[in-house]
PDB file of C-alpha atoms in Angstrom:
ATOM      1  CA  MET O   1      98.087  59.031 155.942  1.00 35.00           C
ATOM      2  CA  ALA O   2      94.350  58.491 156.655  1.00 38.00           C
ATOM      3  CA  THR O   3      91.841  60.480 154.483  1.00 40.00           C
ATOM      4  CA  ALA O   4      88.281  61.478 155.387  1.00 42.00           C
ATOM      5  CA  ARG O   5      85.624  59.340 153.924  1.00 52.00           C
ATOM      6  CA  ALA O   6      83.410  61.208 151.430  1.00 59.00           C
ATOM      7  CA  GLU O   7      79.694  61.377 152.271  1.00 68.00           C
ATOM      8  CA  SER O   8      77.869  58.670 150.563  1.00 73.00           C
ATOM      9  CA  VAL O   9      75.268  59.702 148.042  1.00 82.00           C
ATOM     10  CA  GLU O  10      72.434  57.112 148.312  1.00 90.00           C
ATOM     11  CA  VAL O  11      71.001  55.600 145.118  1.00 91.00           C
ATOM     12  CA  LEU O  12      67.727  54.239 146.135  1.00 93.00           C
ATOM     13  CA  THR O  13      66.000  54.021 142.812  1.00 93.00           C
ATOM     14  CA  ASN O  14      66.925  53.812 139.014  1.00 93.00           C
ATOM     15  CA  ASN O  15      68.720  57.001 137.791  1.00 91.00           C
ATOM     16  CA  TYR O  16      69.064  58.473 141.319  1.00 85.00           C
ATOM     17  CA  ASP O  17      65.636  59.871 141.879  1.00 85.00           C
ATOM     18  CA  ASN O  18      61.982  59.538 141.277  1.00 88.00           C
ATOM     19  CA  MET O  19      62.104  61.851 138.230  1.00 88.00           C
ATOM     20  CA  ARG O  20      64.867  59.540 136.792  1.00 88.00           C
ATOM     21  CA  HIS O  21      67.290  62.476 136.183  1.00 87.00           C
ATOM     22  CA  GLY O  22      70.204  60.063 135.835  1.00 89.00           C
ATOM     23  CA  ALA O  23      72.615  62.675 137.370  1.00 87.00           C
ATOM     24  CA  ASN O  24      74.175  62.732 140.815  1.00 85.00           C
ATOM     25  CA  LEU O  25      73.630  66.362 141.534  1.00 84.00           C
ATOM     26  CA  ARG O  26      75.736  66.197 144.690  1.00 83.00           C
ATOM     27  CA  GLU O  27      78.910  65.046 142.912  1.00 83.00           C
ATOM     28  CA  THR O  28      81.845  67.510 143.846  1.00 85.00           C
ATOM     29  CA  VAL O  29      84.948  65.445 143.101  1.00 84.00           C
ATOM     30  CA  LEU O  30      84.658  64.086 139.536  1.00 84.00           C
ATOM     31  CA  HIS O  31      85.215  66.418 136.475  1.00 84.00           C
ATOM     32  CA  THR O  32      86.695  66.303 133.101  1.00 85.00           C
ATOM     33  CA  ALA O  33      90.194  67.114 134.331  1.00 84.00           C
ATOM     34  CA  ASN O  34      90.439  63.996 136.596  1.00 85.00           C
ATOM     35  CA  VAL O  35      88.346  61.433 134.727  1.00 88.00           C
ATOM     36  CA  ALA O  36      90.478  59.918 131.932  1.00 86.00           C
ATOM     37  CA  PRO O  37      91.270  56.290 131.001  1.00 85.00           C
ATOM     38  CA  GLN O  38      94.690  56.596 132.622  1.00 83.00           C
ATOM     39  CA  THR O  39      93.398  57.657 136.051  1.00 79.00           C
ATOM     40  CA  PHE O  40      89.812  56.471 136.294  1.00 82.00           C
ATOM     41  CA  GLY O  41      88.249  53.100 136.015  1.00 84.00           C
ATOM     42  CA  ARG O  42      87.149  49.855 137.531  1.00 84.00           C
ATOM     43  CA  ILE O  43      88.871  49.232 140.971  1.00 82.00           C
ATOM     44  CA  PHE O  44      87.207  45.829 141.629  1.00 83.00           C
ATOM     45  CA  SER O  45      84.133  43.690 140.994  1.00 89.00           C
ATOM     46  CA  TYR O  46      81.973  41.208 142.786  1.00 92.00           C
ATOM     47  CA  GLU O  47      81.135  37.604 141.954  1.00 93.00           C
ATOM     48  CA  VAL O  48      77.277  37.073 141.448  1.00 95.00           C
ATOM     49  CA  ASP O  49      75.367  34.085 140.155  1.00 93.00           C
ATOM     50  CA  GLY O  50      73.970  35.662 136.959  1.00 92.00           C
ATOM     51  CA  PRO O  51      73.913  38.642 134.576  1.00 94.00           C
ATOM     52  CA  VAL O  52      73.188  42.143 136.027  1.00 95.00           C
ATOM     53  CA  TYR O  53      70.834  44.145 134.077  1.00 94.00           C
ATOM     54  CA  ALA O  54      69.449  46.293 136.908  1.00 95.00           C
ATOM     55  CA  GLN O  55      71.229  49.479 138.192  1.00 95.00           C
ATOM     56  CA  PRO O  56      73.078  48.682 141.489  1.00 95.00           C
ATOM     57  CA  LEU O  57      71.590  50.528 144.413  1.00 96.00           C
ATOM     58  CA  LEU O  58      73.474  52.135 147.478  1.00 95.00           C
ATOM     59  CA  ALA O  59      71.957  52.689 150.886  1.00 96.00           C
ATOM     60  CA  ALA O  60      74.057  54.646 153.342  1.00 94.00           C
ATOM     61  CA  ASN O  61      74.536  54.098 157.076  1.00 94.00           C
ATOM     62  CA  ILE O  62      72.824  50.646 157.464  1.00 94.00           C
ATOM     63  CA  ALA O  63      72.937  49.431 160.990  1.00 93.00           C
ATOM     64  CA  THR O  64      74.831  46.176 161.568  1.00 87.00           C
ATOM     65  CA  GLN O  65      74.377  43.528 164.236  1.00 86.00           C
ATOM     66  CA  ALA O  66      77.894  44.545 165.510  1.00 84.00           C
ATOM     67  CA  GLY O  67      76.460  47.996 166.335  1.00 88.00           C
ATOM     68  CA  GLY O  68      78.218  49.897 163.604  1.00 91.00           C
ATOM     69  CA  THR O  69      76.969  51.126 160.214  1.00 94.00           C
ATOM     70  CA  LEU O  70      77.887  50.435 156.614  1.00 94.00           C
ATOM     71  CA  ASP O  71      77.135  51.735 153.215  1.00 95.00           C
ATOM     72  CA  VAL O  72      75.620  48.841 151.315  1.00 96.00           C
ATOM     73  CA  VAL O  73      75.574  48.054 147.705  1.00 95.00           C
ATOM     74  CA  TYR O  74      72.554  45.899 146.599  1.00 97.00           C
ATOM     75  CA  ILE O  75      72.834  43.942 143.379  1.00 97.00           C
ATOM     76  CA  VAL O  76      70.045  41.860 141.760  1.00 97.00           C
ATOM     77  CA  THR O  77      70.612  39.229 138.973  1.00 95.00           C
ATOM     78  CA  GLY O  78      68.820  37.657 136.032  1.00 92.00           C
ATOM     79  CA  SER O  79      69.034  34.489 138.185  1.00 92.00           C
ATOM     80  CA  ASN O  80      66.566  35.901 140.759  1.00 93.00           C
ATOM     81  CA  SER O  81      69.136  36.604 143.352  1.00 95.00           C
ATOM     82  CA  VAL O  82      69.704  39.573 145.611  1.00 97.00           C
ATOM     83  CA  TYR O  83      73.053  40.423 147.003  1.00 97.00           C
ATOM     84  CA  ALA O  84      74.335  42.930 149.581  1.00 96.00           C
ATOM     85  CA  PHE O  85      77.925  44.060 149.600  1.00 96.00           C
ATOM     86  CA  ASN O  86      80.008  46.407 151.970  1.00 94.00           C
ATOM     87  CA  ALA O  87      80.451  49.431 149.723  1.00 92.00           C
ATOM     88  CA  GLN O  88      83.282  50.652 151.849  1.00 88.00           C
ATOM     89  CA  SER O  89      85.439  47.473 151.287  1.00 88.00           C
ATOM     90  CA  LYS O  90      86.993  45.665 148.471  1.00 85.00           C
ATOM     91  CA  ASP O  91      85.958  42.399 150.319  1.00 87.00           C
ATOM     92  CA  LYS O  92      84.329  40.260 147.618  1.00 89.00           C
ATOM     93  CA  ALA O  93      82.331  38.216 150.107  1.00 93.00           C
ATOM     94  CA  ALA O  94      78.601  39.301 150.208  1.00 95.00           C
ATOM     95  CA  LEU O  95      77.186  40.521 153.515  1.00 94.00           C
ATOM     96  CA  TRP O  96      74.257  38.358 152.536  1.00 95.00           C
ATOM     97  CA  SER O  97      72.533  36.942 149.469  1.00 97.00           C
ATOM     98  CA  ARG O  98      69.201  35.397 148.701  1.00 96.00           C
ATOM     99  CA  ARG O  99      67.760  33.453 145.826  1.00 94.00           C
ATOM    100  CA  LEU O 100      64.133  34.517 145.529  1.00 92.00           C
ATOM    101  CA  ALA O 101      62.920  31.703 143.275  1.00 87.00           C
ATOM    102  CA  GLN O 102      64.211  29.113 140.907  1.00 84.00           C
ATOM    103  CA  LEU O 103      63.945  30.099 137.286  1.00 80.00           C
ATOM    104  CA  PRO O 104      61.210  28.245 135.442  1.00 83.00           C
ATOM    105  CA  GLN O 105      62.376  25.187 133.510  1.00 84.00           C
ATOM    106  CA  GLY O 106      63.388  26.107 130.005  1.00 82.00           C
ATOM    107  CA  THR O 107      64.064  29.806 130.639  1.00 80.00           C
ATOM    108  CA  THR O 108      67.413  31.541 130.975  1.00 76.00           C
ATOM    109  CA  ALA O 109      68.729  34.362 133.173  1.00 72.00           C
ATOM    110  CA  ALA O 110      68.789  36.487 130.104  1.00 74.00           C
ATOM    111  CA  THR O 111      64.851  36.285 129.736  1.00 76.00           C
ATOM    112  CA  SER O 112      63.706  35.631 133.297  1.00 81.00           C
ATOM    113  CA  GLY O 113      64.751  36.657 136.734  1.00 88.00           C
ATOM    114  CA  ILE O 114      65.208  40.187 137.977  1.00 92.00           C
ATOM    115  CA  LEU O 115      65.730  42.331 134.944  1.00 91.00           C
ATOM    116  CA  SER O 116      64.764  45.773 136.219  1.00 92.00           C
ATOM    117  CA  THR O 117      65.903  47.957 138.982  1.00 93.00           C
ATOM    118  CA  PRO O 118      64.166  47.586 142.347  1.00 92.00           C
ATOM    119  CA  VAL O 119      63.528  50.451 144.725  1.00 93.00           C
ATOM    120  CA  ILE O 120      64.827  50.727 148.406  1.00 93.00           C
ATOM    121  CA  ASP O 121      62.048  52.276 150.431  1.00 89.00           C
TER     122      ASP O 121
END
């Protein structure tokens, strides 16, 4: 039986909005009665090339070359990489990834690279 896809809530900056409220004010499904260790948790994860310190961002309805749209999760790493994943799929393959620069010699991904959350504008 097919279910309707919930409307995606975009996360374009750290903590959901420019005021950094840290709350998804459009959440209507999750509540204390259905969020418990037995019924709620990690469903899958993505492979990336370094530690992730920044908040993943979500942009909804991104146009694809095939003519459709996807919700896309963007992840940045301490190794200076940016990844885009299909948020509607458990496919672990990135839609694309880019290494922005090599880390300077003698530094590590824990002290260099992308450590803070970018903004989607």
